[in-house]
Coordinates of C-alpha atoms in Angstrom, one line a residue:
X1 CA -101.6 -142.3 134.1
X2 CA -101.0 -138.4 136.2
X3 CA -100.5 -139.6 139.5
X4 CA -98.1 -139.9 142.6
X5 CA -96.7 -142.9 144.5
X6 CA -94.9 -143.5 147.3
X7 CA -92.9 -146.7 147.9
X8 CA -92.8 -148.5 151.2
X9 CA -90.9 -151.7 152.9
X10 CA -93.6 -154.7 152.9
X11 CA -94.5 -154.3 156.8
X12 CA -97.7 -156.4 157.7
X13 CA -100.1 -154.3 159.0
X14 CA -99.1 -150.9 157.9
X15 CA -100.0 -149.0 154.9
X16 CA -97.8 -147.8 152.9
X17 CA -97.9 -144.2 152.8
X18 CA -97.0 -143.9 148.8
X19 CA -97.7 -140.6 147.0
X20 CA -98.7 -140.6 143.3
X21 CA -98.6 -137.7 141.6
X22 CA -99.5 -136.6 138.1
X23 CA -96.2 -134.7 136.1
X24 CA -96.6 -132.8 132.9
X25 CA -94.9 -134.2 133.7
X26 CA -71.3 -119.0 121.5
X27 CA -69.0 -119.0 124.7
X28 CA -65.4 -119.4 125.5
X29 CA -64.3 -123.1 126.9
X30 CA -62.2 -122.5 129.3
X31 CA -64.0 -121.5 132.6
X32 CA -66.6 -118.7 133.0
X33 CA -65.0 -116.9 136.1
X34 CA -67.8 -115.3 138.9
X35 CA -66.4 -111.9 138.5
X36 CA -67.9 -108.1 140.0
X37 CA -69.5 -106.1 138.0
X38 CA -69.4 -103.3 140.4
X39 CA -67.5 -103.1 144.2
X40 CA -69.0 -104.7 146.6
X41 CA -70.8 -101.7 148.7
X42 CA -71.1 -103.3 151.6
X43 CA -74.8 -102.2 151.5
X44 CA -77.2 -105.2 151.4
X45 CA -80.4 -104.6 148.9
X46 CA -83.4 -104.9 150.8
X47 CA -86.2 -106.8 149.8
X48 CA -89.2 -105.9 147.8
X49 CA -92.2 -107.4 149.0
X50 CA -94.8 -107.9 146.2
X51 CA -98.5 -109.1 146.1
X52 CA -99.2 -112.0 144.4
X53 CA -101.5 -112.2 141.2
X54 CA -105.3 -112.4 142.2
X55 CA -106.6 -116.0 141.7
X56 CA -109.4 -118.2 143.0
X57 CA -107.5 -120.5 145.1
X58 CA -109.8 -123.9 144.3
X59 CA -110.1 -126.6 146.6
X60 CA -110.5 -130.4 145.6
X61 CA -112.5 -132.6 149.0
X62 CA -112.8 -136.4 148.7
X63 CA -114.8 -138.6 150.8
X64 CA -112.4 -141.1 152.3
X65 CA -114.2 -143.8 150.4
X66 CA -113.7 -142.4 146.9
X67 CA -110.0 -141.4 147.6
X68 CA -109.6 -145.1 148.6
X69 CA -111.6 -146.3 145.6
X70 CA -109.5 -143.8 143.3
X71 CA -106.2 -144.9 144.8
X72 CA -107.1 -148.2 144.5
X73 CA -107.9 -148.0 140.8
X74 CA -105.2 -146.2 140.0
X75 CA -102.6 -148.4 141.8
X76 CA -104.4 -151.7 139.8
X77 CA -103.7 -149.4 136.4
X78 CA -99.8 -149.5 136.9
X79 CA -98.2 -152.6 135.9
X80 CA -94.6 -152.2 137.3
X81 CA -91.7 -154.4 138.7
X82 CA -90.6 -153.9 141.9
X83 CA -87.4 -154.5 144.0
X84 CA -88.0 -157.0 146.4
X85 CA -89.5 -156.1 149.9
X86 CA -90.8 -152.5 148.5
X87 CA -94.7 -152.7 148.1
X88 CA -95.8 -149.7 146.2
X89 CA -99.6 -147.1 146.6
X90 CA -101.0 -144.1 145.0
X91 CA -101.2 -141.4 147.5
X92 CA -102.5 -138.5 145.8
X93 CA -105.2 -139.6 142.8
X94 CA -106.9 -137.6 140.6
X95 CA -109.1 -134.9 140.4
X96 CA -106.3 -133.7 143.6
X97 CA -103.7 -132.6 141.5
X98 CA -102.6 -133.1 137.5
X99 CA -99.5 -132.8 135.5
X100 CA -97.2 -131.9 138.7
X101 CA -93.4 -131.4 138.1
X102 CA -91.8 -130.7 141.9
X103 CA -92.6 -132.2 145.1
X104 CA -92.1 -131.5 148.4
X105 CA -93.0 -131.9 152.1
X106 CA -93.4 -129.4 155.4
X107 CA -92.3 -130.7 159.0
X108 CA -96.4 -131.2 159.0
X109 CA -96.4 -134.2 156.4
X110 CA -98.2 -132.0 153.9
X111 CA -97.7 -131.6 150.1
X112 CA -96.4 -128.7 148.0
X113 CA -97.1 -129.9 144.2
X114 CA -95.8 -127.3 140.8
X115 CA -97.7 -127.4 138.0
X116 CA -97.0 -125.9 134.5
X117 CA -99.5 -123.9 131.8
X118 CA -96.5 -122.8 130.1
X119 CA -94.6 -125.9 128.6
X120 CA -95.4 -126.2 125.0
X121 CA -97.1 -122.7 124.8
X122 CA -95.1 -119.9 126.4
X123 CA -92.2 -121.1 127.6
X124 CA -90.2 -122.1 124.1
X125 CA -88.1 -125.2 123.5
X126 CA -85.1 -123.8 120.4
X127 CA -86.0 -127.1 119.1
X128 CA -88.4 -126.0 117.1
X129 CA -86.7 -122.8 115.8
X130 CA -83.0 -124.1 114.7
X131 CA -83.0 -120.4 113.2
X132 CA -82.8 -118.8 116.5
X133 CA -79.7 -120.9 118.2
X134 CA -76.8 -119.2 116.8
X135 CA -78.5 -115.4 118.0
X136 CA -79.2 -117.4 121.6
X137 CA -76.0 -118.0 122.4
X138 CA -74.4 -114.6 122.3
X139 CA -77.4 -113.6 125.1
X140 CA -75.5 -112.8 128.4
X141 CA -78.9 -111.4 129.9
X142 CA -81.9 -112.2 130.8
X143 CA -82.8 -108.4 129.1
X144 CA -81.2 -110.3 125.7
X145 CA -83.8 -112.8 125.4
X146 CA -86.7 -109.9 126.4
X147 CA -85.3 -107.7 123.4
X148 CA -84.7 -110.5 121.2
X149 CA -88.5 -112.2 121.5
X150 CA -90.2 -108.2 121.4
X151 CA -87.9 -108.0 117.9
X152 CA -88.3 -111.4 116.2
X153 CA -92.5 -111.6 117.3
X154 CA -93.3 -108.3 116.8
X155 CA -96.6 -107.7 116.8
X156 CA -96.0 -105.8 113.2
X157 CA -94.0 -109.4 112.1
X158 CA -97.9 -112.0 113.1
X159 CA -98.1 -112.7 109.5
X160 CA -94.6 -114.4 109.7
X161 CA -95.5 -115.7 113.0
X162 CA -97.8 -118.6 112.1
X163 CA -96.4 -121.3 114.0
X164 CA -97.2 -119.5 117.6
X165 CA -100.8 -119.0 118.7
X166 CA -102.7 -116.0 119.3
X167 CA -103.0 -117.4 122.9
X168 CA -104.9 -113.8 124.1
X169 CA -107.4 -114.1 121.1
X170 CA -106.1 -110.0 120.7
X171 CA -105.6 -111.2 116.7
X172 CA -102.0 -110.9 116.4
X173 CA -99.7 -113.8 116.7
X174 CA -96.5 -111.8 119.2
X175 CA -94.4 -111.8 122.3
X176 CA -97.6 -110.8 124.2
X177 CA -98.7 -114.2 123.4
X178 CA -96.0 -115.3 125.3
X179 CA -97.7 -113.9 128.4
X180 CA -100.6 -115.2 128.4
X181 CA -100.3 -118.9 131.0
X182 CA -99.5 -119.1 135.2
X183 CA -98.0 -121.6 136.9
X184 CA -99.8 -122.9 139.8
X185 CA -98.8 -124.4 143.2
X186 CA -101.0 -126.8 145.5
X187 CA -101.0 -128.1 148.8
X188 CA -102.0 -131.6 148.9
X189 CA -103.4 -133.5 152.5
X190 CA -104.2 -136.7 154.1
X191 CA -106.3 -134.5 156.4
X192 CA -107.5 -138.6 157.8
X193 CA -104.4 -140.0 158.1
X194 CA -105.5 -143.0 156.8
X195 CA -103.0 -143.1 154.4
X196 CA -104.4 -141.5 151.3
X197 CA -104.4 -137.8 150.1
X198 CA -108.1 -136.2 150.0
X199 CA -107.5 -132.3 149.7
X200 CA -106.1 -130.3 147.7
X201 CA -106.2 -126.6 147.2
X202 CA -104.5 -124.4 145.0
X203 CA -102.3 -121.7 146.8
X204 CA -100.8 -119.5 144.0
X205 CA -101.2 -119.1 140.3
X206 CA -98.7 -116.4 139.0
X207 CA -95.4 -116.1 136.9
X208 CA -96.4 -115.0 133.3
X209 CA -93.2 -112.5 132.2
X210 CA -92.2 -112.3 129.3
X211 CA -89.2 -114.4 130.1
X212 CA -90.9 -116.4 132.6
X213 CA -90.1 -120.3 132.7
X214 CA -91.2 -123.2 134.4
X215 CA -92.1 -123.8 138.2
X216 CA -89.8 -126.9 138.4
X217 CA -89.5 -127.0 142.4
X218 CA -90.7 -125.9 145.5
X219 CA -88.8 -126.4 149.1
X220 CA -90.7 -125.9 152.5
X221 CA -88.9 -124.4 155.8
X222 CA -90.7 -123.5 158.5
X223 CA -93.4 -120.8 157.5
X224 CA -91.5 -120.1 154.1
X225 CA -91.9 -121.7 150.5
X226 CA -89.3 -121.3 148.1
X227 CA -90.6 -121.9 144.5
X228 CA -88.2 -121.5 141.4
X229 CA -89.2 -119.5 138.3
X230 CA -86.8 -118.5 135.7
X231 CA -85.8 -115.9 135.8
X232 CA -85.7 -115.7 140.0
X233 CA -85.5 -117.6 143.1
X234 CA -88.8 -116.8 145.4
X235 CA -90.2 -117.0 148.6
X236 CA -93.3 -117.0 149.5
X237 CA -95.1 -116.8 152.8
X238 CA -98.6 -117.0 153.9
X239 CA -98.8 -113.7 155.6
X240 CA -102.8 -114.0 157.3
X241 CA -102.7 -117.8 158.1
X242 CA -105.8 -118.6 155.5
X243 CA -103.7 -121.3 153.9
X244 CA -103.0 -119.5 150.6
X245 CA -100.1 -117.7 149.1
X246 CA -100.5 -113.9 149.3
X247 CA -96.5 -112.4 149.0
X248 CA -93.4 -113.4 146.8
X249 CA -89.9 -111.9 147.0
X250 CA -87.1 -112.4 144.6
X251 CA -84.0 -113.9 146.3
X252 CA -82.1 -113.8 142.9
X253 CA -82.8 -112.9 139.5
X254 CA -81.1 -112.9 136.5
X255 CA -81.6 -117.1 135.8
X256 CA -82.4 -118.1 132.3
X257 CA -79.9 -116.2 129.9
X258 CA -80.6 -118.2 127.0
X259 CA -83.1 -120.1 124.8
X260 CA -83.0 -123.4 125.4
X261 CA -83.8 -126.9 125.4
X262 CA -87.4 -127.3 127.4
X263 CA -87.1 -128.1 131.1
X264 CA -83.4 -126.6 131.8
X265 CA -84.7 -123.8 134.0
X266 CA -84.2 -123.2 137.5
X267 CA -85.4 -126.6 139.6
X268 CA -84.7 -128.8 142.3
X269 CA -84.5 -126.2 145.2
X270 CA -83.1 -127.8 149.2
X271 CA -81.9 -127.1 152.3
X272 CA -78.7 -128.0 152.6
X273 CA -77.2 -129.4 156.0
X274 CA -74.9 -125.7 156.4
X275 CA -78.9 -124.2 156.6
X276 CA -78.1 -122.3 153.8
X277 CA -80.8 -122.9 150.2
X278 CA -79.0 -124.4 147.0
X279 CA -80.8 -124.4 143.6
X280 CA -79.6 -125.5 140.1
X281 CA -79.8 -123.8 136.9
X282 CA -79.3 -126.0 134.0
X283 CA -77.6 -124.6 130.6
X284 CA -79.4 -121.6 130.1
X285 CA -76.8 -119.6 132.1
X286 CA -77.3 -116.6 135.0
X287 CA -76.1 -113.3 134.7
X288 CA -77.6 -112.3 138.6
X289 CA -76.3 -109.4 141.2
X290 CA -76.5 -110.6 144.3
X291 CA -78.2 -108.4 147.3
X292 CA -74.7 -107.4 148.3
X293 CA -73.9 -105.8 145.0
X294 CA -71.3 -108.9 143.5
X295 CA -71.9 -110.3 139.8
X296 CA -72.4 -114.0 139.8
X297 CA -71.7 -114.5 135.8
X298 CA -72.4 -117.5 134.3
X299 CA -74.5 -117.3 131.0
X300 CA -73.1 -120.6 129.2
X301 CA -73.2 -123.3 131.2
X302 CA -75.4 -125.1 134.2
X303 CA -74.8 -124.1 137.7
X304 CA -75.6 -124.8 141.4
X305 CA -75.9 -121.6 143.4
X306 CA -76.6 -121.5 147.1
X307 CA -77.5 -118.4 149.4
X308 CA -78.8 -117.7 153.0
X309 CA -82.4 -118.4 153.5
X310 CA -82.8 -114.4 153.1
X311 CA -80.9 -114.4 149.5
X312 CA -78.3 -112.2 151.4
X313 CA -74.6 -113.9 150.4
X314 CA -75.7 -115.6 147.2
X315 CA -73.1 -117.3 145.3
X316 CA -72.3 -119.9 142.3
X317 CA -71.2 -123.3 144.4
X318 CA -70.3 -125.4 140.9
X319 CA -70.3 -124.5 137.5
X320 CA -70.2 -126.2 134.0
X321 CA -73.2 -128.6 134.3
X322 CA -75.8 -129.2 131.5
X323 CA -79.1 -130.3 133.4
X324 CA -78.9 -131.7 136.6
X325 CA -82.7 -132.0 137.4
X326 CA -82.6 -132.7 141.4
X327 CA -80.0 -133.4 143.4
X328 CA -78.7 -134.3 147.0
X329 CA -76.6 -134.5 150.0
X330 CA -76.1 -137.8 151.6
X331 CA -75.5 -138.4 155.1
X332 CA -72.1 -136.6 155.3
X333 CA -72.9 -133.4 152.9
X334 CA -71.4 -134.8 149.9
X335 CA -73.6 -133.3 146.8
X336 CA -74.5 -135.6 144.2
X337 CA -76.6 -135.6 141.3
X338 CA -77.3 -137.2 137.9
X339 CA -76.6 -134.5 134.6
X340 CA -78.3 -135.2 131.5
X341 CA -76.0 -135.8 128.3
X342 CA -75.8 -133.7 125.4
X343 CA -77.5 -135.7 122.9
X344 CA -74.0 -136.4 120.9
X345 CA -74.2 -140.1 119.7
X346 CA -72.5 -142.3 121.8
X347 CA -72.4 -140.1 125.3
X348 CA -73.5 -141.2 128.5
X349 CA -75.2 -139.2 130.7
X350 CA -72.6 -138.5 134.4
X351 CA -73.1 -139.0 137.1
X352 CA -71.4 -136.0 139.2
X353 CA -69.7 -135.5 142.8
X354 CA -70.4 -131.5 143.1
X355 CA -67.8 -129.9 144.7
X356 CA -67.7 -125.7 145.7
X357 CA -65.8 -124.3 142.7
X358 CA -65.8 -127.4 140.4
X359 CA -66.3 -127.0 136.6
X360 CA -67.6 -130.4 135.1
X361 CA -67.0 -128.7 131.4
X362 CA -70.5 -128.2 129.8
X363 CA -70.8 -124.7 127.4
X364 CA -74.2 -124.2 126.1
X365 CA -72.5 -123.6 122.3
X366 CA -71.4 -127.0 122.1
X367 CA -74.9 -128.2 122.0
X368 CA -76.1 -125.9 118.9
X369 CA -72.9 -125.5 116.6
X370 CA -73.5 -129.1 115.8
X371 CA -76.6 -128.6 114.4
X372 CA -77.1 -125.3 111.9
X373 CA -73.9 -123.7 111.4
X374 CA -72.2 -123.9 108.2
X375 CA -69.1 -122.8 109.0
X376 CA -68.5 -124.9 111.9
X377 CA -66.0 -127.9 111.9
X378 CA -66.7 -132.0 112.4
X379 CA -64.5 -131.1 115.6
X380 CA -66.7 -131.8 118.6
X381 CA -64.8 -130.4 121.8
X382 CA -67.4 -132.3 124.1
X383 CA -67.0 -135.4 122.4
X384 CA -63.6 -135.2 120.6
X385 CA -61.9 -134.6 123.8
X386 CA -63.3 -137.3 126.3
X387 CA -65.0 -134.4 128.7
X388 CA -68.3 -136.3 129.3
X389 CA -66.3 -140.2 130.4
X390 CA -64.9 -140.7 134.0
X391 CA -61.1 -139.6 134.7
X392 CA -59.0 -141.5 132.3
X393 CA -55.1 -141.1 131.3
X394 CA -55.8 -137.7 129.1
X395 CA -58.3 -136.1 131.1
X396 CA -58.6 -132.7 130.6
X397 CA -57.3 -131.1 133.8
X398 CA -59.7 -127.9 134.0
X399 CA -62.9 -130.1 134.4
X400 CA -63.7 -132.4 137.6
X401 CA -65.0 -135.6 135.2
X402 CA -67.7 -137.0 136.5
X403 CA -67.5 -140.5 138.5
X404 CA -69.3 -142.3 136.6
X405 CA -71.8 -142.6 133.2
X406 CA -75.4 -143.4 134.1
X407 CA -78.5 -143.8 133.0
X408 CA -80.6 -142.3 129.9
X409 CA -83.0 -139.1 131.3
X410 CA -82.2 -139.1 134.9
X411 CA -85.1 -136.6 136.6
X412 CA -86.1 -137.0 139.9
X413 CA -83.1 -137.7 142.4
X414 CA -83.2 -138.0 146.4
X415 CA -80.9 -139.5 148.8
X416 CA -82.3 -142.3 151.7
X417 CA -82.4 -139.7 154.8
X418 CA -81.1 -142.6 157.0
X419 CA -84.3 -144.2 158.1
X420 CA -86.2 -144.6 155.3
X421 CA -87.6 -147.9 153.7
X422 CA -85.8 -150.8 155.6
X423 CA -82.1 -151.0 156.0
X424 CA -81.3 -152.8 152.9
X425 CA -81.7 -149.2 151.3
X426 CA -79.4 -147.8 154.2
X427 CA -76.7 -144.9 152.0
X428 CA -78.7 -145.4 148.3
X429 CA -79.6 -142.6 146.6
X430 CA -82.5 -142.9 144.3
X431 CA -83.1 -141.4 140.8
X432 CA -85.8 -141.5 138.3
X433 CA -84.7 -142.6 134.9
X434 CA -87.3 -141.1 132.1
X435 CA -87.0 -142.3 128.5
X436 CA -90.6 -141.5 127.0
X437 CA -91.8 -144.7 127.1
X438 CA -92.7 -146.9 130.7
X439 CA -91.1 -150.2 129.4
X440 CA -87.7 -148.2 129.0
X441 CA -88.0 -145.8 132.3
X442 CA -87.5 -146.7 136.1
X443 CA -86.0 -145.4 139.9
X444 CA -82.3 -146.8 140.3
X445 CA -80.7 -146.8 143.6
X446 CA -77.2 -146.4 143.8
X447 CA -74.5 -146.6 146.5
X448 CA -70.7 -144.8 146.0
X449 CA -67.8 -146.4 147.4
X450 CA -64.9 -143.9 148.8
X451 CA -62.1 -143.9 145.5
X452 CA -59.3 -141.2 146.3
X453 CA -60.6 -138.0 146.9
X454 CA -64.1 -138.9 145.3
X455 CA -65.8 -141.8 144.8
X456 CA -66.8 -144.6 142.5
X457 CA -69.9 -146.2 142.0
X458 CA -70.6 -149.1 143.7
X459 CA -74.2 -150.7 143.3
X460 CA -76.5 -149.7 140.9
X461 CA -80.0 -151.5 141.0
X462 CA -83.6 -151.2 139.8
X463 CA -85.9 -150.3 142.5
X464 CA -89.0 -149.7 140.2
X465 CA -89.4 -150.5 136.8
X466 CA -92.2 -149.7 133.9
X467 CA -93.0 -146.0 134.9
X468 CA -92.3 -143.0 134.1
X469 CA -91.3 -140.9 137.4
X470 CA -90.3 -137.8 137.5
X471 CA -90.4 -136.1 140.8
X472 CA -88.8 -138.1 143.2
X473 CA -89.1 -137.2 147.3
X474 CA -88.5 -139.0 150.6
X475 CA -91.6 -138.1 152.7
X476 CA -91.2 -137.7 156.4
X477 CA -93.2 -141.1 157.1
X478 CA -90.0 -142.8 155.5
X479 CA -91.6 -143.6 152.0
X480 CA -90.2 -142.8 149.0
X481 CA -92.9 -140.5 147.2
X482 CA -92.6 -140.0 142.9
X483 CA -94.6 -139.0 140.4
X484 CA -95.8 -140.9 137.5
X485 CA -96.4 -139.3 134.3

């Protein structure tokens, strides 16, 4: 089932307000240093404003009855396990919105939904092509991976080329091919307020480089939208108050060095409580110049970068994570956040305390080596030297170990705002654990306990079980809003 749901405290009279939404749902180990390519002018590069791509921007109406009917049906369809005291609702049914990936909310209690046409087709998991992983990780650029995908699916080389399809019907299997699907972004309303979503319109369809990836997440502040597309950071405004997306300006670009594993792009954009913006980018590395001129290089592991809500000042806040889907700051600004493992046998996935300048050890390379070349050793320096456990006796002391192992396939990750749900939930943080299969998935909250200079984890509890969430958002009504693949 596509579709998003909020969870709610079991208050008599009072409907929940629960959201369902459909989701598509070779390097050095020692640190990468964030060095300048060039002296820092003192000149700040100005924006450019661009036009978005033309697009019909489609609405979706419902009649309050058949939203209620839909919700209903769809709720009745979803046979979960719930912490006691939560009740759970679909918010959002279908035909509003399909295969979403990010969430989020204005100060106006309206929805901003992603959705991908470029997993699986343009946007290309290495999985598939084991031939290509040694060539990735010498990329630094973004400009690598352009040259290296106009060289290996030349249009000369479509006879070799089988396995991609002619997506533009020109006759010729190539990198054009690779150009051919948008990525989309809805706003989704309770325009009623009776509880249950019955518009939807579709605000932007754009983002089809060459090198484009995903639209993992969106963030709302005040008039702006910020929306993150590999290679760049955008924001997008509204300019003539119609309701639809008509500019985009890159904050930063340079995001997306490498080919990857599906899904490590740029994602889970948010505010953070100093007012500046802070966005991940998982393994695929960045290689960006910031407006002022400085070189933020990173191109082998995941980071967090933050920047004023102008991209003026951008910077790389932590370094050396793998995939870090969402995260967030609890009540006193702490930054936390679930990282996906690295498929070794035996690991764990971490659970991390992100700190400004930390380096939790992740290199891109130690994914692929393991895999297709030859001439690589059994010696696994992720694995063989204890980086992925919590701090232990040997630890190695160039990393900041995580605080904990977690879950398998954390995605979606909020933290309780301080209001929301009852206070039982008072200081959890939530996280959406996705296996593949509903009877294996579930939302966990957590609480950390102070331990030294970090923390410990404390209580770790099912809050949903048997669905597959992947977005996961605290709505400003208090309910905790997630999307069900």
């Amino acid at each position: 089932m596509n579709s998003l749901l909020p969870v709610t405290p079991v208050v008599p009279a009072r409907l929940p307000a629960v959201l369902t939404l459909v989701l598509l749902a070779a390097c050095a180990s020692a640190p990468t240093p964030d060095v300048a390519a060039r002296p820092v002018t003192g000149v700040t590069r100005p924006l450019v404003v661009e036009q978005v791509a033309a697009f019909t921007p489609t609405i979706v109406r419902l009649s309050p009855d058949s939203a209620a009917r839909l919700a209903k049906a769809g709720r009745d369809s979803v046979p979960v396990q719930l912490a006691p005291g939560l009740a759970l609702s679909l918010w959002a049914p279908e035909p509003l919105i399909s295969d979403p990936i990010g969430i989020a909310f204005d100060e106006r209690g309206r929805m901003f939904v992603t959705r991908t046409a470029r997993t699986n087709r343009d946007e290309i998991d290495i999985r598939g092509h084991s031939a290509w992983m040694v060539p990735s990780i010498t990329f630094t650029d973004v400009e690598d991976k352009r040259a290296f995908y106009k060289k290996i699916l030349a249009p000369e080389k479509s006879a070799e080329n089988k396995w991609l399809k002619d997506w533009n019907g020109d006759g010729s299997r190539d990198w054009r091919d690779l150009t051919s699907h948008k990525e989309s972004l809805y706003r989704v309303e309770d325009t009623n307020g009776d509880g249950i979503a019955d518009f939807s319109q579709l605000i932007l369809s754009d983002f089809s480089d060459l090198v484009t990836d995903v639209a993992h997440g969106v963030v709302s502040y005040k008039n702006d939208l910020y929306l993150t597309v590999s290679p760049d950071l955008w924001r997008l405004r509204d300019t003539n108050g119609d309701g639809v997306i008509d500019t985009k300006e890159s904050l930063a670009h340079g995001s997306g060095v490498h080919i990857g594993f599906g899904g490590h792009g740029l994602s889970g954009p948010l505010i953070g409580p100093d007012g500046r913006i802070y966005w991940k980018e998982g393994d695929l590395g960045v290689n960006i110049t910031n407006r002022e001129g400085r070189r933020l290089y990173n191109p082998h592991s995941g980071v967090i970068l933050r920047a004023n809500l102008d991209g003026t000042n951008a910077e790389i806040f932590a370094s050396g994570l793998r995939n870090p889907e969402e995260f967030a700051f609890d009540e006193y600004g702490n930054l936390i956040s679930p990282d996906n493992d690295g498929d070794h046998p035996g690991e764990l996935e971490r659970l991390v305390y992100i700190v400004d300048g930390m380096d939790s050890g992740w290199r891109i390379n130690w994914q692929f080596g393991k895999y297709v070349d030859p001439d690589n050793n059994a010696y696994k320096v992720w694995m063989d030297e204890n980086l992925w456990k919590p701090r232990w006796a040997g630890q190695a002391a160039w990393i900041t170990p995580p605080l904990a192992n977690w879950h398998a396939g954390p995605a979606g990750f909020d933290h309780n705002p301080g209001t929301a749900l009852d206070d039982a939930w008072r200081g959890y943080s939530f996280g959406a654990v996705f296996t593949g299969t509903p009877s294996g998935s579930s939302i966990q909250g957590f609480t950390l306990a102070p331990q030294g200079a970090g923390f410990r984890l404390a209580e770790d509890k099912v809050v949903v079980s048997g669905i597959q969430a992947t977005g996961v958002k605290f709505g400003p009504d208090g309910a905790l809003y997630f999307a069900d693949w």
